[in-house]
């Protein structure tokens, strides 16, 4: 298994996926930082750590969904393009292991992106002089929530990317997911929980409350139910994808 | 030669089911826009124009540019497979006609998408029983939007021809959309193809463009198309193709 995983990293060594993730997330962070700076200029009460965590979480609904689709598509499409899937399954490795190696590889790359986000948020907060020390506990919750959602999204994307050769459909799904993630705040909670992309906001440790005269950021503890739901979706998408792709005729 | 290249491109799209993608994405963006309009009818009192604003916000800002990126990646995908670049570049067809054929095919697809979207908008407005007649200006905005898609298509094609990955150009497009939004809010939209779409489709501002703004929109867009297409064709002529 370790060898299979190592080979996945070996295959993508010149694909510059790390650089691509950093650049895409860089644009997201730049946009978020600009919007927070403007928000602070209008309302100095927004100069708190919670503001940045909430803004990044809501933007992740769009960006992480599409970046996940791109990363997974690139890792899977190389097998379609080079017609190497046939060759891989002819080796003495179980298809399930190949599937798992790709899944771990994609998620490790995205975890790098999530950790980069966390570091950039801390740097921005310190540069802006947000009060108090960086909230490590909230940051860890942000990383966990983000990762949990990404695990489910990549499981779904990998299924589509490997099952359908034409990557247009995988990318379209990623795009639709991105828009669901972006507009998640508009849906009622019941409808929102059906779509995994909305979990970037639902599993965020910070939420935004509007009252008639003011608006404020509020920290929230993550419910066990929603975490279990996200985990269940991950397992469901992963197992369904693995079984389908392993039994598919090539 | 160009005519045959266009037919060849259309032939390649024959069983691609790209039409499905072109139909689904505008429909979903329209549905999101309509839902938003329906839930905020108390605030959105400008009838057809408010509906246009809501449906275009998602479609013109995000869905359409990414849809263009997907189409451009798709029309280049076959060439990046099975050493097809070598085959195409050794065929008795000029490099310019290959690029222009791809650009024309993408523009035809976008024209259909715009027409389909406009039809859906009319249908949504009718179902909402909005007061007044269907605003004829929206046809002009759709055509102007389609014209703006040409420069984005040229740019995305140039990127997709250069980058062999299917997905990376789409990610680049997503980033460009946000840069475009930033440039539009900084009143520099005229200098960036992705912001031109926002201006062309009157997504965020439905005030009529002045004569000068209108001329600069059409001229700048044309300049972008010519410059980007020339660079892409020149690059395709002079650089070695990596095919595998």
Coordinates of C-alpha atoms in Angstrom, one line a residue:
Chain A
X1 CA 0.0 0.0 0.0
X2 CA 2.8 2.4 1.0
X3 CA 4.6 1.6 -2.3
X4 CA 1.4 2.2 -4.3
X5 CA 1.0 5.6 -2.5
X6 CA 4.6 6.4 -3.1
X7 CA 4.1 5.7 -6.8
X8 CA 1.1 8.1 -6.9
X9 CA 3.3 10.9 -5.6
X10 CA 6.0 9.8 -8.1
X11 CA 3.6 10.1 -11.0
X12 CA 2.6 13.6 -10.1
X13 CA 6.1 14.9 -9.3
X14 CA 6.2 17.2 -12.4
X15 CA 2.6 18.1 -12.5
X16 CA 3.1 21.1 -10.2
X17 CA -0.1 20.4 -8.3
X18 CA 1.3 21.9 -5.1
X19 CA 2.0 25.1 -6.9
X20 CA -1.4 25.1 -8.5
X21 CA -3.2 24.7 -5.2
X22 CA -1.1 27.4 -3.6
X23 CA -1.8 29.8 -6.5
X24 CA -5.6 29.2 -6.5
X25 CA -5.8 29.4 -2.7
X26 CA -3.6 32.5 -2.9
X27 CA -6.3 34.2 -5.1
X28 CA -9.0 33.2 -2.6
X29 CA -7.1 34.4 0.4
X30 CA -6.3 37.7 -1.4
X31 CA -10.0 38.2 -2.2
X32 CA -11.0 37.4 1.4
X33 CA -8.3 39.6 2.9
X34 CA -9.4 42.5 0.7
X35 CA -13.1 42.0 1.6
X36 CA -12.3 41.8 5.4
X37 CA -10.1 44.9 5.2
X38 CA -13.0 46.8 3.6
X39 CA -15.4 45.4 6.2
X40 CA -13.1 46.5 9.0
X41 CA -12.8 50.0 7.5
X42 CA -16.6 50.2 7.6
X43 CA -17.1 48.6 11.0
X44 CA -14.0 48.3 13.3
X45 CA -15.8 45.7 15.5
X46 CA -15.2 43.2 12.7
X47 CA -11.4 43.3 13.4
X48 CA -11.6 39.9 15.2
X49 CA -10.2 36.5 14.5
X50 CA -13.7 35.1 14.0
X51 CA -14.3 37.4 11.0
X52 CA -11.5 35.9 9.0
X53 CA -12.4 32.3 9.9
X54 CA -16.0 32.8 8.8
X55 CA -15.1 34.6 5.6
X56 CA -12.6 31.9 4.5
X57 CA -15.1 29.1 5.4
X58 CA -17.8 30.7 3.3
X59 CA -15.4 31.2 0.4
X60 CA -14.2 27.7 0.7
X61 CA -17.7 26.5 -0.3
X62 CA -16.8 27.7 -3.8
X63 CA -13.0 27.5 -4.0
X64 CA -12.3 24.2 -2.2
X65 CA -15.2 22.4 -4.1
X66 CA -13.7 23.4 -7.4
X67 CA -10.0 22.9 -6.3
X68 CA -10.9 19.4 -5.0
X69 CA -12.5 18.6 -8.4
X70 CA -9.5 19.9 -10.3
X71 CA -6.9 18.0 -8.1
X72 CA -8.8 14.7 -8.2
X73 CA -9.5 15.1 -11.9
X74 CA -5.8 15.7 -12.6
X75 CA -4.8 12.6 -10.6
X76 CA -7.4 10.4 -12.2
X77 CA -7.2 11.8 -15.8
X78 CA -3.6 10.9 -16.2
X79 CA -4.7 7.2 -16.2
X80 CA -7.3 7.9 -18.8
X81 CA -5.0 10.0 -21.0
X82 CA -2.1 7.5 -21.0
X83 CA -4.4 4.5 -21.1
X84 CA -2.5 3.3 -18.0
X85 CA -5.4 2.1 -16.0
X86 CA -5.3 -1.2 -17.9
X87 CA -1.6 -1.5 -17.2
X88 CA -2.1 -0.7 -13.5
X89 CA -4.8 -3.4 -12.9
X90 CA -2.7 -5.9 -14.7
X91 CA 0.0 -5.5 -11.9
X92 CA -0.1 -7.5 -8.7
X93 CA -2.0 -4.8 -6.8
X94 CA -5.6 -4.9 -5.8
X95 CA -7.8 -2.3 -7.5
X96 CA -9.1 -1.2 -4.1
X97 CA -5.5 -0.4 -3.1
X98 CA -5.0 1.7 -6.2
X99 CA -8.2 3.5 -5.5
X100 CA -7.2 4.2 -1.9
X101 CA -3.8 5.4 -2.9
X102 CA -5.3 7.9 -5.3
X103 CA -7.7 9.0 -2.6
X104 CA -5.0 9.5 0.1
X105 CA -2.7 11.3 -2.4
X106 CA -5.4 13.8 -3.4
X107 CA -6.4 14.4 0.1
X108 CA -2.9 14.9 1.4
X109 CA -2.4 17.6 -1.3
X110 CA -5.6 19.3 -0.2
X111 CA -4.6 19.0 3.4
X112 CA -1.5 21.0 2.5
X113 CA -3.9 23.6 1.0
X114 CA -6.0 23.7 4.2
X115 CA -2.9 24.1 6.4
X116 CA -1.6 26.8 4.2
X117 CA -4.9 28.6 4.6
X118 CA -4.7 28.3 8.4
X119 CA -1.2 29.7 8.4
X120 CA -2.1 32.6 6.1
X121 CA -5.1 33.5 8.3
X122 CA -2.8 33.7 11.4
X123 CA -0.3 35.9 9.6
X124 CA -3.1 38.2 8.3
X125 CA -4.7 38.4 11.8
X126 CA -1.4 39.3 13.4
X127 CA -0.6 41.9 10.7
X128 CA -3.9 43.5 11.2
X129 CA -3.4 43.4 15.0
X130 CA -6.5 41.4 15.9
X131 CA -7.0 41.4 19.7
X132 CA -5.8 38.4 21.7
X133 CA -3.6 35.5 20.7
X134 CA -4.5 33.4 17.6
X135 CA -7.3 31.1 18.6
X136 CA -5.7 27.7 18.2
X137 CA -8.8 25.8 19.2
X138 CA -11.0 27.5 16.7
X139 CA -8.3 27.1 14.0
X140 CA -8.1 23.4 14.7
X141 CA -11.9 23.1 14.5
X142 CA -11.7 25.0 11.2
X143 CA -9.0 22.6 9.9
X144 CA -11.0 19.6 11.0
X145 CA -14.3 20.8 9.6
X146 CA -12.7 21.8 6.3
X147 CA -10.9 18.5 6.0
X148 CA -13.9 16.4 6.8
X149 CA -15.9 18.1 4.1
X150 CA -13.0 17.8 1.7
X151 CA -12.8 14.1 2.4
X152 CA -16.4 13.6 1.3
X153 CA -16.1 15.9 -1.7
X154 CA -13.0 14.1 -3.0
X155 CA -14.6 10.7 -2.5
X156 CA -17.5 11.8 -4.7
X157 CA -15.2 13.5 -7.3
X158 CA -12.9 10.5 -7.5
X159 CA -15.8 8.2 -8.2
X160 CA -17.0 10.4 -11.1
X161 CA -13.5 11.1 -12.4
X162 CA -12.5 7.5 -12.6
X163 CA -15.9 6.1 -13.7
X164 CA -16.4 8.6 -16.5
X165 CA -13.5 9.2 -18.9
X166 CA -14.8 12.5 -20.0
X167 CA -13.6 14.9 -17.3
X168 CA -16.2 17.5 -18.3
X169 CA -18.7 15.8 -16.1
X170 CA -16.4 15.7 -13.1
X171 CA -15.6 19.3 -13.5
X172 CA -19.2 20.3 -14.0
X173 CA -20.1 18.5 -10.8
X174 CA -17.3 20.3 -9.0
X175 CA -18.6 23.6 -10.4
X176 CA -22.2 22.8 -9.4
X177 CA -20.9 21.9 -5.9
X178 CA -19.0 25.1 -5.8
X179 CA -22.1 27.1 -6.5
X180 CA -24.1 25.1 -3.9
X181 CA -21.3 25.8 -1.5
X182 CA -21.3 29.5 -2.3
X183 CA -25.1 29.9 -2.0
X184 CA -25.4 27.5 1.0
X185 CA -26.2 30.3 3.4
X186 CA -29.4 31.1 1.4
X187 CA -30.9 27.6 1.9
X188 CA -32.8 26.4 5.0
X189 CA -30.7 24.0 7.2
X190 CA -32.8 21.0 6.2
X191 CA -32.1 21.4 2.5
X192 CA -28.5 22.4 3.1
X193 CA -27.6 19.2 4.9
X194 CA -28.4 17.2 1.8
X195 CA -25.5 18.8 -0.1
X196 CA -22.0 18.0 1.1
X197 CA -20.6 21.2 -0.4
X198 CA -22.7 23.2 2.0
X199 CA -20.7 21.6 4.9
X200 CA -17.8 24.0 4.4
X201 CA -20.0 26.5 6.1
X202 CA -21.9 24.2 8.3
X203 CA -18.8 22.7 9.9
X204 CA -17.2 26.1 10.3
X205 CA -16.5 27.0 14.0
X206 CA -17.8 30.5 13.4
X207 CA -21.2 31.8 12.2
X208 CA -22.6 35.2 11.4
X209 CA -25.7 36.5 13.1
X210 CA -27.7 39.4 11.7
X211 CA -29.9 41.3 14.0
X212 CA -32.0 44.3 13.1
X213 CA -29.4 46.9 13.8
X214 CA -26.1 45.0 14.1
X215 CA -24.3 41.9 12.8
X216 CA -21.8 39.9 14.7
X217 CA -19.6 36.8 14.5
X218 CA -20.4 34.0 16.9
X219 CA -18.4 30.9 17.6
X220 CA -20.4 27.7 17.5
X221 CA -19.6 24.2 18.6
X222 CA -19.9 21.6 16.0
X223 CA -22.8 19.2 16.5
X224 CA -22.0 15.5 16.6
X225 CA -24.9 14.8 14.3
X226 CA -23.6 16.9 11.4
X227 CA -20.1 15.5 11.9
X228 CA -21.5 11.9 11.7
X229 CA -23.5 12.9 8.6
X230 CA -20.4 14.2 6.9
X231 CA -18.5 11.0 7.8
X232 CA -21.4 8.8 6.6
X233 CA -21.3 10.6 3.3
X234 CA -17.6 10.1 3.0
X235 CA -17.8 6.4 3.7
X236 CA -20.8 6.0 1.3
X237 CA -19.2 7.9 -1.6
X238 CA -15.9 6.1 -1.1
X239 CA -17.2 2.6 -0.8
X240 CA -19.7 3.1 -3.7
X241 CA -17.0 4.6 -5.9
X242 CA -14.4 1.9 -5.0
X243 CA -16.8 -0.9 -5.7
X244 CA -18.1 0.6 -8.9
X245 CA -14.7 1.4 -10.3
X246 CA -13.2 -1.9 -9.2
X247 CA -15.9 -3.9 -11.0
X248 CA -16.1 -1.6 -14.1
X249 CA -14.8 -3.1 -17.3
X250 CA -12.0 -1.2 -18.8
Chain B
X1 CA -9.9 25.5 -45.4
X2 CA -11.5 27.2 -42.4
X3 CA -14.9 25.7 -43.3
X4 CA -13.5 22.2 -43.3
X5 CA -11.7 22.8 -40.0
X6 CA -15.0 24.0 -38.5
X7 CA -16.8 20.9 -39.7
X8 CA -14.0 18.7 -38.3
X9 CA -14.3 20.4 -35.0
X10 CA -18.1 19.9 -35.0
X11 CA -17.6 16.3 -35.9
X12 CA -15.4 15.8 -32.9
X13 CA -18.1 17.2 -30.7
X14 CA -20.7 14.8 -32.1
X15 CA -21.0 12.3 -29.3
X16 CA -19.5 14.4 -26.5
X17 CA -22.8 15.2 -24.8
X18 CA -21.4 18.8 -24.3
X19 CA -25.0 20.0 -25.1
X20 CA -26.1 18.4 -21.8
X21 CA -23.6 20.5 -19.9
X22 CA -24.5 23.6 -21.9
X23 CA -28.2 23.1 -21.0
X24 CA -27.8 22.0 -17.3
X25 CA -25.5 24.8 -16.1
X26 CA -27.6 27.8 -17.3
X27 CA -30.7 26.1 -16.0
X28 CA -29.3 25.7 -12.5
X29 CA -27.9 29.2 -12.4
X30 CA -31.3 30.5 -13.5
X31 CA -33.0 28.4 -10.8
X32 CA -30.8 29.7 -8.1
X33 CA -31.4 33.3 -9.3
X34 CA -35.2 32.7 -9.5
X35 CA -35.2 31.2 -6.0
X36 CA -33.4 34.3 -4.7
X37 CA -35.8 36.6 -6.6
X38 CA -38.8 34.7 -5.3
X39 CA -37.6 34.8 -1.6
X40 CA -36.8 38.6 -1.9
X41 CA -39.7 39.8 -3.9
X42 CA -40.5 42.4 -1.3
X43 CA -37.2 44.2 -1.8
X44 CA -36.8 43.5 -5.6
X45 CA -39.5 45.7 -7.0
X46 CA -38.2 46.3 -10.5
X47 CA -40.0 43.4 -12.1
X48 CA -38.2 41.9 -15.2
X49 CA -35.1 44.0 -14.5
X50 CA -34.8 42.7 -10.9
X51 CA -35.2 39.2 -12.2
X52 CA -32.5 39.8 -14.8
X53 CA -30.2 41.1 -12.1
X54 CA -30.7 38.0 -9.9
X55 CA -30.4 35.4 -12.7
X56 CA -27.4 37.1 -14.3
X57 CA -25.5 37.5 -11.0
X58 CA -24.8 33.8 -10.9
X59 CA -24.8 33.1 -14.6
X60 CA -22.8 36.0 -15.9
X61 CA -20.4 36.3 -13.0
X62 CA -19.5 32.6 -12.4
X63 CA -21.3 30.0 -14.5
X64 CA -20.7 31.4 -18.0
X65 CA -16.9 32.1 -17.7
X66 CA -16.4 28.6 -16.3
X67 CA -18.6 27.1 -18.9
X68 CA -16.4 28.7 -21.6
X69 CA -13.4 27.3 -19.8
X70 CA -14.9 23.8 -19.9
X71 CA -15.8 24.1 -23.6
X72 CA -12.3 25.4 -24.5
X73 CA -10.7 22.6 -22.5
X74 CA -12.9 20.1 -24.2
X75 CA -12.2 21.2 -27.7
X76 CA -8.5 20.9 -27.0
X77 CA -8.7 17.6 -25.1
X78 CA -8.8 15.4 -28.2
X79 CA -5.6 17.0 -29.6
X80 CA -3.8 16.4 -26.3
X81 CA -4.6 12.7 -26.5
X82 CA -2.9 9.9 -28.5
X83 CA -0.3 12.2 -30.2
X84 CA -3.1 13.9 -32.2
X85 CA -1.2 17.2 -32.2
X86 CA 1.5 15.7 -34.4
X87 CA -1.2 14.4 -36.7
X88 CA -3.1 17.7 -36.9
X89 CA 0.0 19.9 -37.3
X90 CA 1.3 17.7 -40.2
X91 CA -2.1 17.8 -42.0
X92 CA -2.5 20.3 -44.9
X93 CA -4.3 22.8 -42.7
X94 CA -2.9 26.1 -41.5
X95 CA -2.4 26.6 -37.8
X96 CA -4.5 29.8 -37.9
X97 CA -7.5 27.9 -39.3
X98 CA -7.2 25.3 -36.5
X99 CA -7.3 28.0 -33.8
X100 CA -10.0 30.0 -35.5
X101 CA -12.1 26.9 -36.1
X102 CA -11.9 26.1 -32.4
X103 CA -12.8 29.6 -31.5
X104 CA -15.7 29.7 -33.9
X105 CA -17.1 26.4 -32.6
X106 CA -16.8 27.6 -29.0
X107 CA -18.5 30.9 -30.0
X108 CA -21.4 29.0 -31.7
X109 CA -21.8 26.9 -28.5
X110 CA -21.9 30.1 -26.5
X111 CA -24.4 31.7 -28.8
X112 CA -26.7 28.7 -28.3
X113 CA -26.2 28.9 -24.5
X114 CA -27.0 32.6 -24.5
X115 CA -30.2 32.1 -26.6
X116 CA -31.2 29.2 -24.3
X117 CA -30.6 31.3 -21.2
X118 CA -32.6 34.2 -22.6
X119 CA -35.5 31.8 -23.4
X120 CA -35.3 30.5 -19.8
X121 CA -35.4 34.0 -18.5
X122 CA -38.5 34.8 -20.6
X123 CA -40.1 31.6 -19.3
X124 CA -39.3 32.4 -15.7
X125 CA -40.6 36.0 -16.0
X126 CA -43.8 34.7 -17.6
X127 CA -44.3 32.1 -14.8
X128 CA -43.7 34.7 -12.2
X129 CA -46.4 36.8 -14.0
X130 CA -44.2 39.8 -13.9
X131 CA -45.9 43.1 -14.8
X132 CA -45.1 44.8 -18.1
X133 CA -43.6 43.4 -21.4
X134 CA -40.5 41.4 -21.8
X135 CA -37.6 43.9 -21.8
X136 CA -36.2 44.1 -25.3
X137 CA -32.9 45.5 -23.9
X138 CA -32.1 42.0 -22.5
X139 CA -31.7 40.7 -26.1
X140 CA -29.1 43.4 -26.6
X141 CA -27.4 42.6 -23.3
X142 CA -27.3 38.9 -24.3
X143 CA -25.7 39.7 -27.6
X144 CA -23.2 42.0 -26.0
X145 CA -22.5 39.3 -23.4
X146 CA -21.9 36.8 -26.2
X147 CA -19.5 39.2 -27.9
X148 CA -17.6 39.5 -24.5
X149 CA -17.4 35.7 -24.3
X150 CA -15.4 35.8 -27.5
X151 CA -12.4 37.4 -25.9
X152 CA -12.6 35.0 -22.9
X153 CA -12.9 32.1 -25.3
X154 CA -9.8 33.2 -27.1
X155 CA -7.9 33.5 -23.9
X156 CA -9.1 30.2 -22.5
X157 CA -8.3 28.5 -25.8
X158 CA -4.8 29.9 -25.7
X159 CA -4.4 28.6 -22.2
X160 CA -5.9 25.2 -23.0
X161 CA -3.7 24.8 -26.0
X162 CA -0.7 25.5 -23.9
X163 CA -1.6 23.5 -20.8
X164 CA -2.3 19.8 -21.5
X165 CA -4.3 19.3 -18.3
X166 CA -8.1 19.5 -18.7
X167 CA -8.8 20.8 -15.3
X168 CA -6.1 23.4 -14.7
X169 CA -7.4 26.0 -17.2
X170 CA -10.8 25.8 -15.5
X171 CA -9.1 26.6 -12.2
X172 CA -7.3 29.5 -13.8
X173 CA -10.6 30.7 -15.1
X174 CA -12.1 30.7 -11.6
X175 CA -9.2 32.8 -10.3
X176 CA -9.6 35.1 -13.3
X177 CA -13.3 35.6 -12.5
X178 CA -12.4 36.9 -9.1
X179 CA -9.7 39.1 -10.4
X180 CA -12.2 40.4 -13.0
X181 CA -14.8 41.1 -10.3
X182 CA -12.1 43.1 -8.4
X183 CA -11.2 45.0 -11.5
X184 CA -14.8 45.8 -12.2
X185 CA -15.4 47.2 -8.7
X186 CA -12.2 49.2 -9.2
X187 CA -13.6 50.7 -12.4
X188 CA -10.9 49.0 -14.4
X189 CA -13.2 46.4 -15.9
X190 CA -12.7 47.5 -19.5
X191 CA -9.1 46.3 -19.3
X192 CA -9.8 42.7 -18.4
X193 CA -11.7 40.2 -20.6
X194 CA -13.5 38.6 -17.7
X195 CA -14.8 41.9 -16.4
X196 CA -16.0 42.8 -19.9
X197 CA -18.6 40.1 -19.6
X198 CA -20.0 41.8 -16.4
X199 CA -20.2 45.1 -18.3
X200 CA -21.6 43.5 -21.5
X201 CA -24.4 41.6 -19.8
X202 CA -25.2 44.5 -17.5
X203 CA -24.9 42.1 -14.6
X204 CA -24.3 44.5 -11.7
X205 CA -25.4 47.7 -13.3
X206 CA -28.3 48.1 -15.7
X207 CA -27.7 51.7 -16.5
X208 CA -27.3 52.2 -20.2
X209 CA -23.7 52.5 -21.4
X210 CA -22.8 55.9 -22.8
X211 CA -21.7 56.1 -26.4
X212 CA -18.1 56.3 -25.4
X213 CA -18.4 53.4 -23.0
X214 CA -20.1 51.4 -25.7
X215 CA -17.5 52.1 -28.3
X216 CA -14.7 51.4 -25.9
X217 CA -16.4 48.1 -24.9
X218 CA -16.6 46.9 -28.5
X219 CA -13.2 48.1 -29.5
X220 CA -11.4 46.8 -26.5
X221 CA -13.1 43.4 -26.8
X222 CA -12.1 43.2 -30.5
X223 CA -8.5 44.2 -29.6
X224 CA -8.4 41.4 -27.0
X225 CA -9.6 38.9 -29.5
X226 CA -7.1 39.9 -32.1
X227 CA -4.2 40.2 -29.8
X228 CA -4.8 36.9 -27.9
X229 CA -5.6 35.0 -31.1
X230 CA -2.4 36.3 -32.8
X231 CA -0.3 35.3 -29.8
X232 CA -1.8 31.9 -29.6
X233 CA -1.5 31.2 -33.3
X234 CA 2.1 32.5 -33.4
X235 CA 3.0 30.3 -30.4
X236 CA 1.4 27.3 -32.0
X237 CA 3.4 28.0 -35.2
X238 CA 6.8 28.5 -33.6
X239 CA 6.9 26.3 -30.5
X240 CA 7.4 22.6 -30.4
X241 CA 4.3 20.6 -29.5
X242 CA 4.6 18.1 -26.6
X243 CA 2.4 15.2 -27.4
X244 CA 1.9 11.9 -25.9

